[in-house]
XYZ file of C-alpha atoms in Angstrom:
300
model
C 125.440 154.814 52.408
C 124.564 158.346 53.863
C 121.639 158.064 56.712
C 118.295 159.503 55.992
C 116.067 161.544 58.046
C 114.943 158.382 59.389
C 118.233 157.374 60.466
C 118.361 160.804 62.068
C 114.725 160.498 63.742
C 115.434 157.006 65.290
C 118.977 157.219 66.433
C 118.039 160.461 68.265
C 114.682 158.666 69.939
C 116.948 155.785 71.211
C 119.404 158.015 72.313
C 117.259 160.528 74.456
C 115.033 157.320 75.549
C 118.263 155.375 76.915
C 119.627 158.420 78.821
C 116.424 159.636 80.340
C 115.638 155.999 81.460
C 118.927 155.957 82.873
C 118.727 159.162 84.514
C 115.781 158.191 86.237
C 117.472 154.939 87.652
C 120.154 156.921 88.820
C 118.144 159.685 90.814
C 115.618 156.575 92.711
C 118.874 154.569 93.500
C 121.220 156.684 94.476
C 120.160 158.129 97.795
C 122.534 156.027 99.950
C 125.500 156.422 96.981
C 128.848 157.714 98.076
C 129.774 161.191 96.381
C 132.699 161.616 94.188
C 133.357 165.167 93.337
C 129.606 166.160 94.087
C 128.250 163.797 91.854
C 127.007 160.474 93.206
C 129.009 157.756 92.029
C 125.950 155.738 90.256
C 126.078 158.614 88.341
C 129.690 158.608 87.431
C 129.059 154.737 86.985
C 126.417 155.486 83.779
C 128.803 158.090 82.517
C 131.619 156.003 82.459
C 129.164 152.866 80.883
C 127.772 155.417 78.194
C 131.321 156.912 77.201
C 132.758 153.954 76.260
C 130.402 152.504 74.152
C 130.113 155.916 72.051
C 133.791 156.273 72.007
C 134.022 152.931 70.876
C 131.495 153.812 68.067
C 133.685 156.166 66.628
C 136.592 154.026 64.850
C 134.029 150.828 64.830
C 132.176 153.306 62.467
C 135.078 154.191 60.499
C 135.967 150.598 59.841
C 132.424 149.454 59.374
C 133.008 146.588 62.011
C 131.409 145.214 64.311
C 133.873 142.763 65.495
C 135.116 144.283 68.577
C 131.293 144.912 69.967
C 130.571 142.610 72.742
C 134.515 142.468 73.750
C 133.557 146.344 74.270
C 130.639 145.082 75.977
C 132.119 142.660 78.640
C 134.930 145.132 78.778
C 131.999 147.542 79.786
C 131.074 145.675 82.828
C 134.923 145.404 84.117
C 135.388 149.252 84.125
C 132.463 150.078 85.517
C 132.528 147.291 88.588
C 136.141 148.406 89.249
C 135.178 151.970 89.195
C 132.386 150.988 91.601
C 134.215 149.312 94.204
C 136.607 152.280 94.175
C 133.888 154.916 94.486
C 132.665 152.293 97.598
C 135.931 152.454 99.459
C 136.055 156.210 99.666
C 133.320 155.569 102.311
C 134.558 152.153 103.806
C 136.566 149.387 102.319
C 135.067 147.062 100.431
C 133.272 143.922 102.146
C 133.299 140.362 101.118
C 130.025 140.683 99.513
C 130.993 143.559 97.435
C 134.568 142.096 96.195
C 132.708 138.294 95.968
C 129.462 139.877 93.402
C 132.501 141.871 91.556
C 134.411 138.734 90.618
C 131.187 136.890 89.299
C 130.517 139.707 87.092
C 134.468 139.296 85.851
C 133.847 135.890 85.460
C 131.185 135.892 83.375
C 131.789 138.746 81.671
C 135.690 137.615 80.704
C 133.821 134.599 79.643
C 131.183 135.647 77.627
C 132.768 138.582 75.729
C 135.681 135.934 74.883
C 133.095 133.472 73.779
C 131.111 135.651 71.225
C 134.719 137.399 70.120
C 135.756 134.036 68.827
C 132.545 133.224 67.428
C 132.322 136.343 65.564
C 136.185 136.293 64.513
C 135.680 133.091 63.252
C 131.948 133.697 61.259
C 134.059 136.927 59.846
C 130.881 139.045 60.544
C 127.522 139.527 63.009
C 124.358 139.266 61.062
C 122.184 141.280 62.998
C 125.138 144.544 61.891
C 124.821 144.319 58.193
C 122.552 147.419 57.830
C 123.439 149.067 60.800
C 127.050 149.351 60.087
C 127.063 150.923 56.605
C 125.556 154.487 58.559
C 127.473 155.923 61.067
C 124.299 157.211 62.606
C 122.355 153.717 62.242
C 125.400 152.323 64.039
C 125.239 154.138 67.147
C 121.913 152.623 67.805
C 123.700 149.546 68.818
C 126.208 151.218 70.702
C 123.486 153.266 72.530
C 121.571 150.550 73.022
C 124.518 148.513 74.554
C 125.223 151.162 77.020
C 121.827 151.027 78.715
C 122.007 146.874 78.812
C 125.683 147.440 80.720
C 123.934 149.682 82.977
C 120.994 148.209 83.863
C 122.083 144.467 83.845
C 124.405 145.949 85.994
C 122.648 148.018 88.593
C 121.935 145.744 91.459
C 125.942 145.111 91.407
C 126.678 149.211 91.415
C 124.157 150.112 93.961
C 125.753 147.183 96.553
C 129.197 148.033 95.647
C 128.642 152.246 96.161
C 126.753 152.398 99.018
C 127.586 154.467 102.040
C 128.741 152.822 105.413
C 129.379 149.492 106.182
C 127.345 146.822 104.601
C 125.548 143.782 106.840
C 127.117 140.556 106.885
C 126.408 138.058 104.543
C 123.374 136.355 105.463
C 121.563 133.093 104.160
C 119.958 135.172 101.029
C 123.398 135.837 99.677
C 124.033 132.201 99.626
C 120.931 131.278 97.808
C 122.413 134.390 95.055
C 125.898 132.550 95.141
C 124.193 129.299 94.619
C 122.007 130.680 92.135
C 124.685 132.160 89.965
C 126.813 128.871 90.110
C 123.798 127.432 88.487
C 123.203 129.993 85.605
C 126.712 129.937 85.052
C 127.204 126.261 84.677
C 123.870 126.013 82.474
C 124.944 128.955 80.192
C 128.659 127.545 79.833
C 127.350 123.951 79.215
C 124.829 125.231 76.763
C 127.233 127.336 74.690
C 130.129 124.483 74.829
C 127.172 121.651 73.326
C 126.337 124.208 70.534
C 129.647 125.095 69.349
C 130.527 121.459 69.436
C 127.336 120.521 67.475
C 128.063 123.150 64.935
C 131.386 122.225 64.384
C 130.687 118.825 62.973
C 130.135 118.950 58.746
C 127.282 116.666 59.166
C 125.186 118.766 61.240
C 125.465 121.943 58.824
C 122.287 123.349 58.304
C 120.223 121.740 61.239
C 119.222 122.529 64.792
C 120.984 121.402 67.572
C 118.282 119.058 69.961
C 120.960 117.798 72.080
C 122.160 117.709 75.737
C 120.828 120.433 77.662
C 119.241 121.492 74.272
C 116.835 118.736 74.576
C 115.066 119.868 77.515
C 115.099 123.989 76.493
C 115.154 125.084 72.806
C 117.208 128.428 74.808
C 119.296 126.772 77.861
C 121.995 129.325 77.400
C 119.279 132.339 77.997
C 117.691 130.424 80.823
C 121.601 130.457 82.950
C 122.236 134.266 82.029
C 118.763 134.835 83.633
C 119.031 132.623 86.609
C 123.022 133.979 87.192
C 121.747 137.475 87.333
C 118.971 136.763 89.360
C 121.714 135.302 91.392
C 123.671 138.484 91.374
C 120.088 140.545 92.455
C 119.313 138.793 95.629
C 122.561 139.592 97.237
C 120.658 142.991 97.518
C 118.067 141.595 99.591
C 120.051 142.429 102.537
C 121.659 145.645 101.009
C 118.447 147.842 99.313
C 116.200 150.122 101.374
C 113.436 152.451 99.884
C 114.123 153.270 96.375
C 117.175 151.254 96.078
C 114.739 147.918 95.067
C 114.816 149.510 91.666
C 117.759 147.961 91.488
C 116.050 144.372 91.277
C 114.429 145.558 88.027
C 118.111 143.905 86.950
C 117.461 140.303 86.335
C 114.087 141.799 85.413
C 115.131 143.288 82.317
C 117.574 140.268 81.603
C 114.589 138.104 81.445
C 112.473 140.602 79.269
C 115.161 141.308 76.832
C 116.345 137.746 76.188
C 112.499 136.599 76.266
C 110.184 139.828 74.474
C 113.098 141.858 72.538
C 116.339 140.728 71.225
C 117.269 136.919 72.249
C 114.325 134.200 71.772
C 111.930 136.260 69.117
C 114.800 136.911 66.678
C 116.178 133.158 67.274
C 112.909 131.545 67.104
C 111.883 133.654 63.801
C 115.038 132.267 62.242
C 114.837 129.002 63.248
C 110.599 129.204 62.013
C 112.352 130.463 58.829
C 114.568 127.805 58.401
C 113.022 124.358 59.614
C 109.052 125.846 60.313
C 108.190 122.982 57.079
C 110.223 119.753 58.849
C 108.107 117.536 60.718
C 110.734 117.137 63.043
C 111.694 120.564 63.993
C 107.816 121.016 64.406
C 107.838 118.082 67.250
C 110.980 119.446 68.417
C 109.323 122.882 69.077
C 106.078 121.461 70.755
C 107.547 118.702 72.507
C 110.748 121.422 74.429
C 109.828 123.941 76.441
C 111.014 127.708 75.602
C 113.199 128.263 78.589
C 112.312 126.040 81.379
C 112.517 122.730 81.410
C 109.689 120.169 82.256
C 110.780 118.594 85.664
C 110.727 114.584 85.059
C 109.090 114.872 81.386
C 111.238 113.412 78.868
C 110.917 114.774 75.126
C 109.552 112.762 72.572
């Protein structure tokens, strides 16, 4: 299907958007960033982040396939911590707090990107691609679009792994983060092992899963990613000075994305699609919170 003007219009306004956004993260945060061949390396860190997911657009939009996306995508966050704690150590070597945030961010990511590479090897397809894909140009929206969720899910992690000079020691703050992050982690795990477990049974085809932790949040698995980055974000509280705090708009835009843009509208739209006339699914929507769960209440 060849793209239309419209194509044209949009993927150019998401492209220019992403990259001037980014460039304006890079210039506020970057003023205690080591240098790497005159360039600071938070810079080199969103080139790096944007040139893989548009090189990875190319033969994903020759195949029309999306199957390798978010394996890009967790792959994404690997490169770019790696190259981070590099650019770090040509100013000092890396420090526990640096090398111990880098490892979550494997963790999870290894774990995630595995996780929705299954799920969409087994489905056979992703939904949310099946327009996007048949237009080259429609399907670098996506990639684009990836690129500046890396990047600025990312930044608190970059700006604490590039800076300058030695970092402080690791203080109480970083092990509320640590704490904080074993929590998200657990909940999102948990919450994505009940699911595929639920799903896998015949007799539950077609319904909504309102068990385990799914009982207390209709979204458990978006509450952990938020809480895990937040996690991630206050090991800066010790680490950011002046301009670097833009960094914290991290777990900000985790919660905003998942919540206003691309996680609980588009879920909650299908599932109002799907069960919005069962009596049951109704109670089931009143009676469990969104995201957090009701300390002590017990749903109906």
């Amino acid at each position: 299907m060849s793209a239309s003007s419209e194509d044209y219009r949009l993927t150019t306004i998401v492209m220019v958007a992403s990259v001037v956004i980014t460039l304006l993260i890079v210039s506020a945060v970057s003023t205690n960033s080591v240098e790497i061949g005159g360039m600071p390396a938070m810079a080199w860190c969103a080139a790096i982040v944007f040139g893989i997911q548009w090189l990875a657009w190319i033969p994903a939009s020759l195949l029309q396939s999306e199957r390798f996306y978010d394996l890009t995508g967790g792959m994404t966050y690997i490169v770019a911590v790696v190259f981070s704690l590099w650019a770090g150590s040509q100013s000092d070597d890396p420090g526990t707090r640096e090398l111990l945030i880098s490892a979550l961010v494997a963790i999870w990511s290894l774990r995630l990107s595995a996780f929705l590479f299954l799920r969409i090897h087994h489905a056979g397809k992703d939904g949310r691609f099946d327009k996007l894909k048949t237009s080259p140009i429609r399907f670098m929206v996506p990639w684009t679009l990836q690129a500046l969720w890396v990047f600025l899910t990312l930044n608190a992690v970059l700006v604490i792994n590039t800076q300058s000079g030695e970092a402080p020691p690791l203080g109480v703050w970083d092990g509320i983060g640590l704490a904080l992050w074993v929590v998200g982690f657990s909940v999102e795990v948990i919450a994505d092992s009940q699911k595929t477990a639920f799903n896998a049974k015949p007799e539950n085809a077609g319904k909504w899963i309102d068990e385990g932790l799914w009982s207390r949040s209709r979204h458990p698995n978006y509450l952990g990613e938020i809480l895990l980055w937040t996690g991630i974000a206050i090991f800066g509280v010790a680490c950011f000075d002046g301009l670097e705090m833009v960094a914290w708009i991290s777990p900000i835009f985790v919660y905003l994305l998942l919540t206003k843009v691309s996680g609980v509208p588009i879920l909650d739209r299908r599932a109002l699609e799907n069960w919005g006339e069962d009596p049951d699914y109704q109670r089931y929507r009143e009676n469990t919170p969104v995201l957090f769960p009701r300390i002590g209440a017990q749903r109906q």
